Amino acid sequence: MHAPLWREVLDHYFKDKQDLKFLELGTGNGLCANFLLDNYSCTVDTVDIEETRIVKEQENQYEVSTIKNLQPFIEAGRCTFNLMNTKQFLTANQDKQYDFIYIDASHDKDWVLYDAVTSFALLKTEGLLIFDDYGWGDCGIGINAFLECFDKHIQVIHKGWQVFIHKASDLV
Ligand SMILES: C[S@@+](CC[C@H](N)C(=O)[O-])C[C@H]1O[C@@H](n2cnc3c(N)ncnc32)[C@H](O)[C@@H]1O
């Protein structure tokens, strides 16, 4: 659904660049990570509290494994799947720096704000940050708090169901 806009914006930032470092908070079934890994010369660290989920479709139900969906990329050393919550991952990986961060984990306003502030420190200056689900429940309250407090350091590129942010500067 978001692929056309993602292609336009991510191509602007990342087309023809090599060795990009991407972070996804909230892996789900791994669809977005697959899209990123298929289309860009990147590695992806992705984080989720669940690895396996039961999907129900009409009469049928089946098990979906995130690791299986990402397996070729994990084996190629281009993807890590981190089974933990975002706070645990962000606390343990403060030394990392990413070109792109996608925030799509908990949609509770406190978690969204925590994920935004903490991962912003891991985003390179001139990097790209995308939030999903701006209109979902209280998710937008967390996103708005971040936008208001970090206004000196960011440019909002797009605000719709997803919010696209350019990191202009770091806290100093
Ligand atoms: C909408 S799905 C992610 C979809 C994925 N980004 C994609 O586009 O393909 C949200 C995921 O966030 C995970 N999640 C929720 N709270 C979390 C938390 N605090 N830390 C890590 N993952 C969390 C859920 O288990 C769920 O799989």
mmCIF file with all atom_site columns, C-alpha atoms and ligand atoms in Angstrom:
data_model
loop_
_atom_site.group_PDB
_atom_site.id
_atom_site.type_symbol
_atom_site.label_atom_id
_atom_site.label_alt_id
_atom_site.label_comp_id
_atom_site.label_asym_id
_atom_site.label_entity_id
_atom_site.label_seq_id
_atom_site.pdbx_PDB_ins_code
_atom_site.Cartn_x
_atom_site.Cartn_y
_atom_site.Cartn_z
_atom_site.occupancy
_atom_site.B_iso_or_equiv
_atom_site.pdbx_formal_charge
_atom_site.auth_seq_id
_atom_site.auth_comp_id
_atom_site.auth_asym_id
_atom_site.auth_atom_id
_atom_site.pdbx_PDB_model_num
ATOM   1   C CA  . MET A 1 1   ? 0.000   0.000   0.000  1.00 0.00 ? 1   MET A CA  1
ATOM   2   C CA  . HIS A 1 2   ? 2.804   2.434   0.907  1.00 0.00 ? 2   HIS A CA  1
ATOM   3   C CA  . ALA A 1 3   ? 5.272   1.157   -1.690 1.00 0.00 ? 3   ALA A CA  1
ATOM   4   C CA  . PRO A 1 4   ? 4.868   3.969   -4.293 1.00 0.00 ? 4   PRO A CA  1
ATOM   5   C CA  . LEU A 1 5   ? 5.628   6.748   -1.795 1.00 0.00 ? 5   LEU A CA  1
ATOM   6   C CA  . TRP A 1 6   ? 8.363   4.687   -0.136 1.00 0.00 ? 6   TRP A CA  1
ATOM   7   C CA  . ARG A 1 7   ? 10.012  4.101   -3.517 1.00 0.00 ? 7   ARG A CA  1
ATOM   8   C CA  . GLU A 1 8   ? 9.934   7.799   -4.353 1.00 0.00 ? 8   GLU A CA  1
ATOM   9   C CA  . VAL A 1 9   ? 11.359  8.940   -1.013 1.00 0.00 ? 9   VAL A CA  1
ATOM   10  C CA  . LEU A 1 10  ? 13.755  6.040   -0.360 1.00 0.00 ? 10  LEU A CA  1
ATOM   11  C CA  . ASP A 1 11  ? 15.105  6.213   -3.924 1.00 0.00 ? 11  ASP A CA  1
ATOM   12  C CA  . HIS A 1 12  ? 15.829  9.896   -3.361 1.00 0.00 ? 12  HIS A CA  1
ATOM   13  C CA  . TYR A 1 13  ? 17.833  9.064   -0.231 1.00 0.00 ? 13  TYR A CA  1
ATOM   14  C CA  . PHE A 1 14  ? 19.332  5.682   -0.994 1.00 0.00 ? 14  PHE A CA  1
ATOM   15  C CA  . LYS A 1 15  ? 19.315  4.764   -4.719 1.00 0.00 ? 15  LYS A CA  1
ATOM   16  C CA  . ASP A 1 16  ? 22.809  3.836   -5.889 1.00 0.00 ? 16  ASP A CA  1
ATOM   17  C CA  . LYS A 1 17  ? 24.199  4.044   -2.333 1.00 0.00 ? 17  LYS A CA  1
ATOM   18  C CA  . GLN A 1 18  ? 25.973  1.047   -0.835 1.00 0.00 ? 18  GLN A CA  1
ATOM   19  C CA  . ASP A 1 19  ? 26.321  -0.464  2.642  1.00 0.00 ? 19  ASP A CA  1
ATOM   20  C CA  . LEU A 1 20  ? 23.264  1.260   4.048  1.00 0.00 ? 20  LEU A CA  1
ATOM   21  C CA  . LYS A 1 21  ? 22.191  0.470   7.608  1.00 0.00 ? 21  LYS A CA  1
ATOM   22  C CA  . PHE A 1 22  ? 18.458  0.237   8.262  1.00 0.00 ? 22  PHE A CA  1
ATOM   23  C CA  . LEU A 1 23  ? 16.517  -0.382  11.502 1.00 0.00 ? 23  LEU A CA  1
ATOM   24  C CA  . GLU A 1 24  ? 12.911  -1.527  11.705 1.00 0.00 ? 24  GLU A CA  1
ATOM   25  C CA  . LEU A 1 25  ? 11.082  -1.417  15.052 1.00 0.00 ? 25  LEU A CA  1
ATOM   26  C CA  . GLY A 1 26  ? 8.214   -3.907  14.738 1.00 0.00 ? 26  GLY A CA  1
ATOM   27  C CA  . THR A 1 27  ? 8.938   -6.653  12.204 1.00 0.00 ? 27  THR A CA  1
ATOM   28  C CA  . GLY A 1 28  ? 5.498   -8.225  11.902 1.00 0.00 ? 28  GLY A CA  1
ATOM   29  C CA  . ASN A 1 29  ? 5.684   -10.950 9.260  1.00 0.00 ? 29  ASN A CA  1
ATOM   30  C CA  . GLY A 1 30  ? 8.819   -9.418  7.747  1.00 0.00 ? 30  GLY A CA  1
ATOM   31  C CA  . LEU A 1 31  ? 7.149   -7.958  4.663  1.00 0.00 ? 31  LEU A CA  1
ATOM   32  C CA  . CYS A 1 32  ? 8.655   -4.499  4.977  1.00 0.00 ? 32  CYS A CA  1
ATOM   33  C CA  . ALA A 1 33  ? 12.113  -5.879  5.772  1.00 0.00 ? 33  ALA A CA  1
ATOM   34  C CA  . ASN A 1 34  ? 11.869  -8.030  2.632  1.00 0.00 ? 34  ASN A CA  1
ATOM   35  C CA  . PHE A 1 35  ? 10.945  -4.956  0.587  1.00 0.00 ? 35  PHE A CA  1
ATOM   36  C CA  . LEU A 1 36  ? 13.942  -3.029  1.907  1.00 0.00 ? 36  LEU A CA  1
ATOM   37  C CA  . LEU A 1 37  ? 16.367  -5.893  1.435  1.00 0.00 ? 37  LEU A CA  1
ATOM   38  C CA  . ASP A 1 38  ? 15.092  -6.598  -2.087 1.00 0.00 ? 38  ASP A CA  1
ATOM   39  C CA  . ASN A 1 39  ? 15.395  -2.999  -3.225 1.00 0.00 ? 39  ASN A CA  1
ATOM   40  C CA  . TYR A 1 40  ? 18.380  -1.411  -1.496 1.00 0.00 ? 40  TYR A CA  1
ATOM   41  C CA  . SER A 1 41  ? 22.011  -2.238  -0.818 1.00 0.00 ? 41  SER A CA  1
ATOM   42  C CA  . CYS A 1 42  ? 21.394  -2.432  2.902  1.00 0.00 ? 42  CYS A CA  1
ATOM   43  C CA  . THR A 1 43  ? 21.494  -4.481  6.032  1.00 0.00 ? 43  THR A CA  1
ATOM   44  C CA  . VAL A 1 44  ? 18.377  -4.471  8.217  1.00 0.00 ? 44  VAL A CA  1
ATOM   45  C CA  . ASP A 1 45  ? 18.187  -4.927  11.982 1.00 0.00 ? 45  ASP A CA  1
ATOM   46  C CA  . THR A 1 46  ? 14.588  -5.690  12.834 1.00 0.00 ? 46  THR A CA  1
ATOM   47  C CA  . VAL A 1 47  ? 12.979  -6.055  16.265 1.00 0.00 ? 47  VAL A CA  1
ATOM   48  C CA  . ASP A 1 48  ? 9.786   -7.689  17.480 1.00 0.00 ? 48  ASP A CA  1
ATOM   49  C CA  . ILE A 1 49  ? 8.386   -9.258  20.641 1.00 0.00 ? 49  ILE A CA  1
ATOM   50  C CA  . GLU A 1 50  ? 6.867   -12.092 18.578 1.00 0.00 ? 50  GLU A CA  1
ATOM   51  C CA  . GLU A 1 51  ? 8.417   -14.483 16.078 1.00 0.00 ? 51  GLU A CA  1
ATOM   52  C CA  . THR A 1 52  ? 5.484   -16.678 15.222 1.00 0.00 ? 52  THR A CA  1
ATOM   53  C CA  . ARG A 1 53  ? 1.841   -15.809 14.779 1.00 0.00 ? 53  ARG A CA  1
ATOM   54  C CA  . ILE A 1 54  ? -1.303  -17.657 13.827 1.00 0.00 ? 54  ILE A CA  1
ATOM   55  C CA  . VAL A 1 55  ? -3.055  -16.141 10.817 1.00 0.00 ? 55  VAL A CA  1
ATOM   56  C CA  . LYS A 1 56  ? -6.722  -16.993 10.300 1.00 0.00 ? 56  LYS A CA  1
ATOM   57  C CA  . GLU A 1 57  ? -8.314  -16.805 6.861  1.00 0.00 ? 57  GLU A CA  1
ATOM   58  C CA  . GLN A 1 58  ? -11.964 -17.881 6.642  1.00 0.00 ? 58  GLN A CA  1
ATOM   59  C CA  . GLU A 1 59  ? -11.976 -21.588 7.635  1.00 0.00 ? 59  GLU A CA  1
ATOM   60  C CA  . ASN A 1 60  ? -8.200  -21.959 7.562  1.00 0.00 ? 60  ASN A CA  1
ATOM   61  C CA  . GLN A 1 61  ? -5.497  -20.987 9.966  1.00 0.00 ? 61  GLN A CA  1
ATOM   62  C CA  . TYR A 1 62  ? -1.779  -21.251 9.523  1.00 0.00 ? 62  TYR A CA  1
ATOM   63  C CA  . GLU A 1 63  ? 1.422   -20.356 11.324 1.00 0.00 ? 63  GLU A CA  1
ATOM   64  C CA  . VAL A 1 64  ? 3.671   -17.606 9.995  1.00 0.00 ? 64  VAL A CA  1
ATOM   65  C CA  . SER A 1 65  ? 7.309   -17.507 11.095 1.00 0.00 ? 65  SER A CA  1
ATOM   66  C CA  . THR A 1 66  ? 9.108   -14.182 10.778 1.00 0.00 ? 66  THR A CA  1
ATOM   67  C CA  . ILE A 1 67  ? 12.500  -15.880 10.791 1.00 0.00 ? 67  ILE A CA  1
ATOM   68  C CA  . LYS A 1 68  ? 11.469  -18.197 7.948  1.00 0.00 ? 68  LYS A CA  1
ATOM   69  C CA  . ASN A 1 69  ? 10.259  -15.187 5.950  1.00 0.00 ? 69  ASN A CA  1
ATOM   70  C CA  . LEU A 1 70  ? 13.643  -13.492 6.439  1.00 0.00 ? 70  LEU A CA  1
ATOM   71  C CA  . GLN A 1 71  ? 15.794  -16.641 6.290  1.00 0.00 ? 71  GLN A CA  1
ATOM   72  C CA  . PRO A 1 72  ? 17.687  -16.026 3.004  1.00 0.00 ? 72  PRO A CA  1
ATOM   73  C CA  . PHE A 1 73  ? 18.704  -12.553 4.149  1.00 0.00 ? 73  PHE A CA  1
ATOM   74  C CA  . ILE A 1 74  ? 19.645  -13.733 7.648  1.00 0.00 ? 74  ILE A CA  1
ATOM   75  C CA  . GLU A 1 75  ? 21.826  -16.476 6.117  1.00 0.00 ? 75  GLU A CA  1
ATOM   76  C CA  . ALA A 1 76  ? 23.425  -13.925 3.779  1.00 0.00 ? 76  ALA A CA  1
ATOM   77  C CA  . GLY A 1 77  ? 24.352  -11.778 6.785  1.00 0.00 ? 77  GLY A CA  1
ATOM   78  C CA  . ARG A 1 78  ? 22.144  -8.911  5.623  1.00 0.00 ? 78  ARG A CA  1
ATOM   79  C CA  . CYS A 1 79  ? 19.441  -9.130  8.295  1.00 0.00 ? 79  CYS A CA  1
ATOM   80  C CA  . THR A 1 80  ? 19.233  -9.678  12.038 1.00 0.00 ? 80  THR A CA  1
ATOM   81  C CA  . PHE A 1 81  ? 15.939  -10.547 13.692 1.00 0.00 ? 81  PHE A CA  1
ATOM   82  C CA  . ASN A 1 82  ? 15.936  -9.486  17.349 1.00 0.00 ? 82  ASN A CA  1
ATOM   83  C CA  . LEU A 1 83  ? 13.299  -11.157 19.503 1.00 0.00 ? 83  LEU A CA  1
ATOM   84  C CA  . MET A 1 84  ? 12.846  -8.548  22.237 1.00 0.00 ? 84  MET A CA  1
ATOM   85  C CA  . ASN A 1 85  ? 11.017  -5.327  22.869 1.00 0.00 ? 85  ASN A CA  1
ATOM   86  C CA  . THR A 1 86  ? 12.235  -2.087  21.354 1.00 0.00 ? 86  THR A CA  1
ATOM   87  C CA  . LYS A 1 87  ? 13.411  -0.723  24.697 1.00 0.00 ? 87  LYS A CA  1
ATOM   88  C CA  . GLN A 1 88  ? 15.667  -3.740  25.216 1.00 0.00 ? 88  GLN A CA  1
ATOM   89  C CA  . PHE A 1 89  ? 17.083  -3.432  21.690 1.00 0.00 ? 89  PHE A CA  1
ATOM   90  C CA  . LEU A 1 90  ? 17.618  0.331   21.776 1.00 0.00 ? 90  LEU A CA  1
ATOM   91  C CA  . THR A 1 91  ? 19.228  0.204   25.217 1.00 0.00 ? 91  THR A CA  1
ATOM   92  C CA  . ALA A 1 92  ? 21.658  -2.517  24.126 1.00 0.00 ? 92  ALA A CA  1
ATOM   93  C CA  . ASN A 1 93  ? 22.569  -0.914  20.771 1.00 0.00 ? 93  ASN A CA  1
ATOM   94  C CA  . GLN A 1 94  ? 23.365  2.698   21.583 1.00 0.00 ? 94  GLN A CA  1
ATOM   95  C CA  . ASP A 1 95  ? 26.616  2.483   19.622 1.00 0.00 ? 95  ASP A CA  1
ATOM   96  C CA  . LYS A 1 96  ? 24.844  1.821   16.286 1.00 0.00 ? 96  LYS A CA  1
ATOM   97  C CA  . GLN A 1 97  ? 24.152  4.420   13.599 1.00 0.00 ? 97  GLN A CA  1
ATOM   98  C CA  . TYR A 1 98  ? 21.487  3.997   10.935 1.00 0.00 ? 98  TYR A CA  1
ATOM   99  C CA  . ASP A 1 99  ? 20.693  5.680   7.620  1.00 0.00 ? 99  ASP A CA  1
ATOM   100 C CA  . PHE A 1 100 ? 16.989  4.850   7.932  1.00 0.00 ? 100 PHE A CA  1
ATOM   101 C CA  . ILE A 1 101 ? 14.713  3.932   10.837 1.00 0.00 ? 101 ILE A CA  1
ATOM   102 C CA  . TYR A 1 102 ? 11.125  2.714   10.521 1.00 0.00 ? 102 TYR A CA  1
ATOM   103 C CA  . ILE A 1 103 ? 9.038   2.935   13.713 1.00 0.00 ? 103 ILE A CA  1
ATOM   104 C CA  . ASP A 1 104 ? 6.157   0.466   13.574 1.00 0.00 ? 104 ASP A CA  1
ATOM   105 C CA  . ALA A 1 105 ? 6.198   -1.433  16.896 1.00 0.00 ? 105 ALA A CA  1
ATOM   106 C CA  . SER A 1 106 ? 3.955   -0.626  19.869 1.00 0.00 ? 106 SER A CA  1
ATOM   107 C CA  . HIS A 1 107 ? 1.276   1.940   19.014 1.00 0.00 ? 107 HIS A CA  1
ATOM   108 C CA  . ASP A 1 108 ? 0.870   3.085   22.647 1.00 0.00 ? 108 ASP A CA  1
ATOM   109 C CA  . LYS A 1 109 ? 1.751   6.752   22.953 1.00 0.00 ? 109 LYS A CA  1
ATOM   110 C CA  . ASP A 1 110 ? 4.409   6.275   25.653 1.00 0.00 ? 110 ASP A CA  1
ATOM   111 C CA  . TRP A 1 111 ? 6.179   3.560   23.649 1.00 0.00 ? 111 TRP A CA  1
ATOM   112 C CA  . VAL A 1 112 ? 5.930   5.533   20.421 1.00 0.00 ? 112 VAL A CA  1
ATOM   113 C CA  . LEU A 1 113 ? 7.513   8.573   22.065 1.00 0.00 ? 113 LEU A CA  1
ATOM   114 C CA  . TYR A 1 114 ? 10.185  6.426   23.723 1.00 0.00 ? 114 TYR A CA  1
ATOM   115 C CA  . ASP A 1 115 ? 11.004  4.674   20.431 1.00 0.00 ? 115 ASP A CA  1
ATOM   116 C CA  . ALA A 1 116 ? 11.169  7.996   18.593 1.00 0.00 ? 116 ALA A CA  1
ATOM   117 C CA  . VAL A 1 117 ? 13.442  9.810   21.049 1.00 0.00 ? 117 VAL A CA  1
ATOM   118 C CA  . THR A 1 118 ? 15.728  6.865   21.677 1.00 0.00 ? 118 THR A CA  1
ATOM   119 C CA  . SER A 1 119 ? 16.098  5.770   18.071 1.00 0.00 ? 119 SER A CA  1
ATOM   120 C CA  . PHE A 1 120 ? 16.591  9.380   16.889 1.00 0.00 ? 120 PHE A CA  1
ATOM   121 C CA  . ALA A 1 121 ? 19.974  9.277   18.634 1.00 0.00 ? 121 ALA A CA  1
ATOM   122 C CA  . LEU A 1 122 ? 20.864  6.272   16.464 1.00 0.00 ? 122 LEU A CA  1
ATOM   123 C CA  . LEU A 1 123 ? 19.843  7.988   13.221 1.00 0.00 ? 123 LEU A CA  1
ATOM   124 C CA  . LYS A 1 124 ? 22.615  9.622   11.213 1.00 0.00 ? 124 LYS A CA  1
ATOM   125 C CA  . THR A 1 125 ? 22.280  13.313  10.500 1.00 0.00 ? 125 THR A CA  1
ATOM   126 C CA  . GLU A 1 126 ? 20.689  13.617  7.014  1.00 0.00 ? 126 GLU A CA  1
ATOM   127 C CA  . GLY A 1 127 ? 19.024  10.246  7.686  1.00 0.00 ? 127 GLY A CA  1
ATOM   128 C CA  . LEU A 1 128 ? 15.370  9.310   7.185  1.00 0.00 ? 128 LEU A CA  1
ATOM   129 C CA  . LEU A 1 129 ? 12.817  8.302   9.854  1.00 0.00 ? 129 LEU A CA  1
ATOM   130 C CA  . ILE A 1 130 ? 9.317   7.012   9.085  1.00 0.00 ? 130 ILE A CA  1
ATOM   131 C CA  . PHE A 1 131 ? 6.482   6.484   11.563 1.00 0.00 ? 131 PHE A CA  1
ATOM   132 C CA  . ASP A 1 132 ? 3.579   4.236   10.637 1.00 0.00 ? 132 ASP A CA  1
ATOM   133 C CA  . ASP A 1 133 ? -0.023  4.555   11.801 1.00 0.00 ? 133 ASP A CA  1
ATOM   134 C CA  . TYR A 1 134 ? -0.185  8.262   12.653 1.00 0.00 ? 134 TYR A CA  1
ATOM   135 C CA  . GLY A 1 135 ? -3.974  7.940   12.795 1.00 0.00 ? 135 GLY A CA  1
ATOM   136 C CA  . TRP A 1 136 ? -4.098  4.712   14.805 1.00 0.00 ? 136 TRP A CA  1
ATOM   137 C CA  . GLY A 1 137 ? -5.393  5.083   18.402 1.00 0.00 ? 137 GLY A CA  1
ATOM   138 C CA  . ASP A 1 138 ? -3.068  7.241   20.479 1.00 0.00 ? 138 ASP A CA  1
ATOM   139 C CA  . CYS A 1 139 ? -0.059  6.635   18.219 1.00 0.00 ? 139 CYS A CA  1
ATOM   140 C CA  . GLY A 1 140 ? -0.346  10.192  16.860 1.00 0.00 ? 140 GLY A CA  1
ATOM   141 C CA  . ILE A 1 141 ? -0.103  11.660  20.376 1.00 0.00 ? 141 ILE A CA  1
ATOM   142 C CA  . GLY A 1 142 ? 3.345   10.103  20.769 1.00 0.00 ? 142 GLY A CA  1
ATOM   143 C CA  . ILE A 1 143 ? 4.380   11.180  17.256 1.00 0.00 ? 143 ILE A CA  1
ATOM   144 C CA  . ASN A 1 144 ? 3.127   14.754  17.759 1.00 0.00 ? 144 ASN A CA  1
ATOM   145 C CA  . ALA A 1 145 ? 5.014   15.056  21.059 1.00 0.00 ? 145 ALA A CA  1
ATOM   146 C CA  . PHE A 1 146 ? 8.209   14.079  19.244 1.00 0.00 ? 146 PHE A CA  1
ATOM   147 C CA  . LEU A 1 147 ? 7.539   16.436  16.306 1.00 0.00 ? 147 LEU A CA  1
ATOM   148 C CA  . GLU A 1 148 ? 6.885   19.345  18.657 1.00 0.00 ? 148 GLU A CA  1
ATOM   149 C CA  . CYS A 1 149 ? 9.893   18.787  20.911 1.00 0.00 ? 149 CYS A CA  1
ATOM   150 C CA  . PHE A 1 150 ? 12.413  17.983  18.146 1.00 0.00 ? 150 PHE A CA  1
ATOM   151 C CA  . ASP A 1 151 ? 11.238  20.643  15.688 1.00 0.00 ? 151 ASP A CA  1
ATOM   152 C CA  . LYS A 1 152 ? 14.668  22.322  15.658 1.00 0.00 ? 152 LYS A CA  1
ATOM   153 C CA  . HIS A 1 153 ? 16.317  19.078  14.548 1.00 0.00 ? 153 HIS A CA  1
ATOM   154 C CA  . ILE A 1 154 ? 13.933  17.738  11.920 1.00 0.00 ? 154 ILE A CA  1
ATOM   155 C CA  . GLN A 1 155 ? 12.099  18.527  8.715  1.00 0.00 ? 155 GLN A CA  1
ATOM   156 C CA  . VAL A 1 156 ? 8.733   16.889  8.139  1.00 0.00 ? 156 VAL A CA  1
ATOM   157 C CA  . ILE A 1 157 ? 8.764   15.613  4.555  1.00 0.00 ? 157 ILE A CA  1
ATOM   158 C CA  . HIS A 1 158 ? 5.300   14.067  4.521  1.00 0.00 ? 158 HIS A CA  1
ATOM   159 C CA  . LYS A 1 159 ? 2.430   13.754  6.998  1.00 0.00 ? 159 LYS A CA  1
ATOM   160 C CA  . GLY A 1 160 ? -0.385  11.327  6.202  1.00 0.00 ? 160 GLY A CA  1
ATOM   161 C CA  . TRP A 1 161 ? -1.102  7.854   7.577  1.00 0.00 ? 161 TRP A CA  1
ATOM   162 C CA  . GLN A 1 162 ? 2.675   7.680   7.770  1.00 0.00 ? 162 GLN A CA  1
ATOM   163 C CA  . VAL A 1 163 ? 4.988   10.511  8.813  1.00 0.00 ? 163 VAL A CA  1
ATOM   164 C CA  . PHE A 1 164 ? 8.334   10.991  7.048  1.00 0.00 ? 164 PHE A CA  1
ATOM   165 C CA  . ILE A 1 165 ? 11.073  12.903  8.862  1.00 0.00 ? 165 ILE A CA  1
ATOM   166 C CA  . HIS A 1 166 ? 14.451  14.167  7.693  1.00 0.00 ? 166 HIS A CA  1
ATOM   167 C CA  . LYS A 1 167 ? 17.038  14.471  10.479 1.00 0.00 ? 167 LYS A CA  1
ATOM   168 C CA  . ALA A 1 168 ? 18.622  17.886  10.045 1.00 0.00 ? 168 ALA A CA  1
ATOM   169 C CA  . SER A 1 169 ? 20.757  17.964  13.153 1.00 0.00 ? 169 SER A CA  1
ATOM   170 C CA  . ASP A 1 170 ? 21.574  16.145  16.371 1.00 0.00 ? 170 ASP A CA  1
ATOM   171 C CA  . LEU A 1 171 ? 21.196  17.254  19.958 1.00 0.00 ? 171 LEU A CA  1
ATOM   172 C CA  . VAL A 1 172 ? 24.450  18.864  21.034 1.00 0.00 ? 172 VAL A CA  1
HETATM 173 C C1  . LIG B 2 .   ? 2.212   -3.584  12.345 1.00 0.00 ? 1   LIG B C1  1
HETATM 174 S S1  . LIG B 2 .   ? 3.312   -4.825  12.864 1.00 0.00 ? 1   LIG B S1  1
HETATM 175 C C2  . LIG B 2 .   ? 4.801   -4.463  11.999 1.00 0.00 ? 1   LIG B C2  1
HETATM 176 C C3  . LIG B 2 .   ? 4.703   -4.645  10.506 1.00 0.00 ? 1   LIG B C3  1
HETATM 177 C C4  . LIG B 2 .   ? 5.998   -4.472  9.746  1.00 0.00 ? 1   LIG B C4  1
HETATM 178 N N1  . LIG B 2 .   ? 6.698   -3.261  10.149 1.00 0.00 ? 1   LIG B N1  1
HETATM 179 C C5  . LIG B 2 .   ? 5.750   -4.407  8.263  1.00 0.00 ? 1   LIG B C5  1
HETATM 180 O O1  . LIG B 2 .   ? 5.483   -3.295  7.756  1.00 0.00 ? 1   LIG B O1  1
HETATM 181 O O2  . LIG B 2 .   ? 5.802   -5.446  7.599  1.00 0.00 ? 1   LIG B O2  1
HETATM 182 C C6  . LIG B 2 .   ? 3.706   -4.295  14.497 1.00 0.00 ? 1   LIG B C6  1
HETATM 183 C C7  . LIG B 2 .   ? 4.602   -5.274  15.250 1.00 0.00 ? 1   LIG B C7  1
HETATM 184 O O3  . LIG B 2 .   ? 5.117   -4.634  16.402 1.00 0.00 ? 1   LIG B O3  1
HETATM 185 C C8  . LIG B 2 .   ? 5.307   -5.629  17.393 1.00 0.00 ? 1   LIG B C8  1
HETATM 186 N N2  . LIG B 2 .   ? 5.424   -4.945  18.693 1.00 0.00 ? 1   LIG B N2  1
HETATM 187 C C9  . LIG B 2 .   ? 4.449   -4.394  19.459 1.00 0.00 ? 1   LIG B C9  1
HETATM 188 N N3  . LIG B 2 .   ? 4.964   -3.822  20.556 1.00 0.00 ? 1   LIG B N3  1
HETATM 189 C C10 . LIG B 2 .   ? 6.304   -3.999  20.483 1.00 0.00 ? 1   LIG B C10 1
HETATM 190 C C11 . LIG B 2 .   ? 7.402   -3.620  21.325 1.00 0.00 ? 1   LIG B C11 1
HETATM 191 N N4  . LIG B 2 .   ? 7.221   -2.928  22.438 1.00 0.00 ? 1   LIG B N4  1
HETATM 192 N N5  . LIG B 2 .   ? 8.644   -3.966  20.943 1.00 0.00 ? 1   LIG B N5  1
HETATM 193 C C12 . LIG B 2 .   ? 8.856   -4.664  19.785 1.00 0.00 ? 1   LIG B C12 1
HETATM 194 N N6  . LIG B 2 .   ? 7.847   -5.058  18.953 1.00 0.00 ? 1   LIG B N6  1
HETATM 195 C C13 . LIG B 2 .   ? 6.603   -4.726  19.298 1.00 0.00 ? 1   LIG B C13 1
HETATM 196 C C14 . LIG B 2 .   ? 4.106   -6.544  17.246 1.00 0.00 ? 1   LIG B C14 1
HETATM 197 O O4  . LIG B 2 .   ? 4.399   -7.832  17.762 1.00 0.00 ? 1   LIG B O4  1
HETATM 198 C C15 . LIG B 2 .   ? 3.887   -6.517  15.734 1.00 0.00 ? 1   LIG B C15 1
HETATM 199 O O5  . LIG B 2 .   ? 4.458   -7.661  15.118 1.00 0.00 ? 1   LIG B O5  1
#
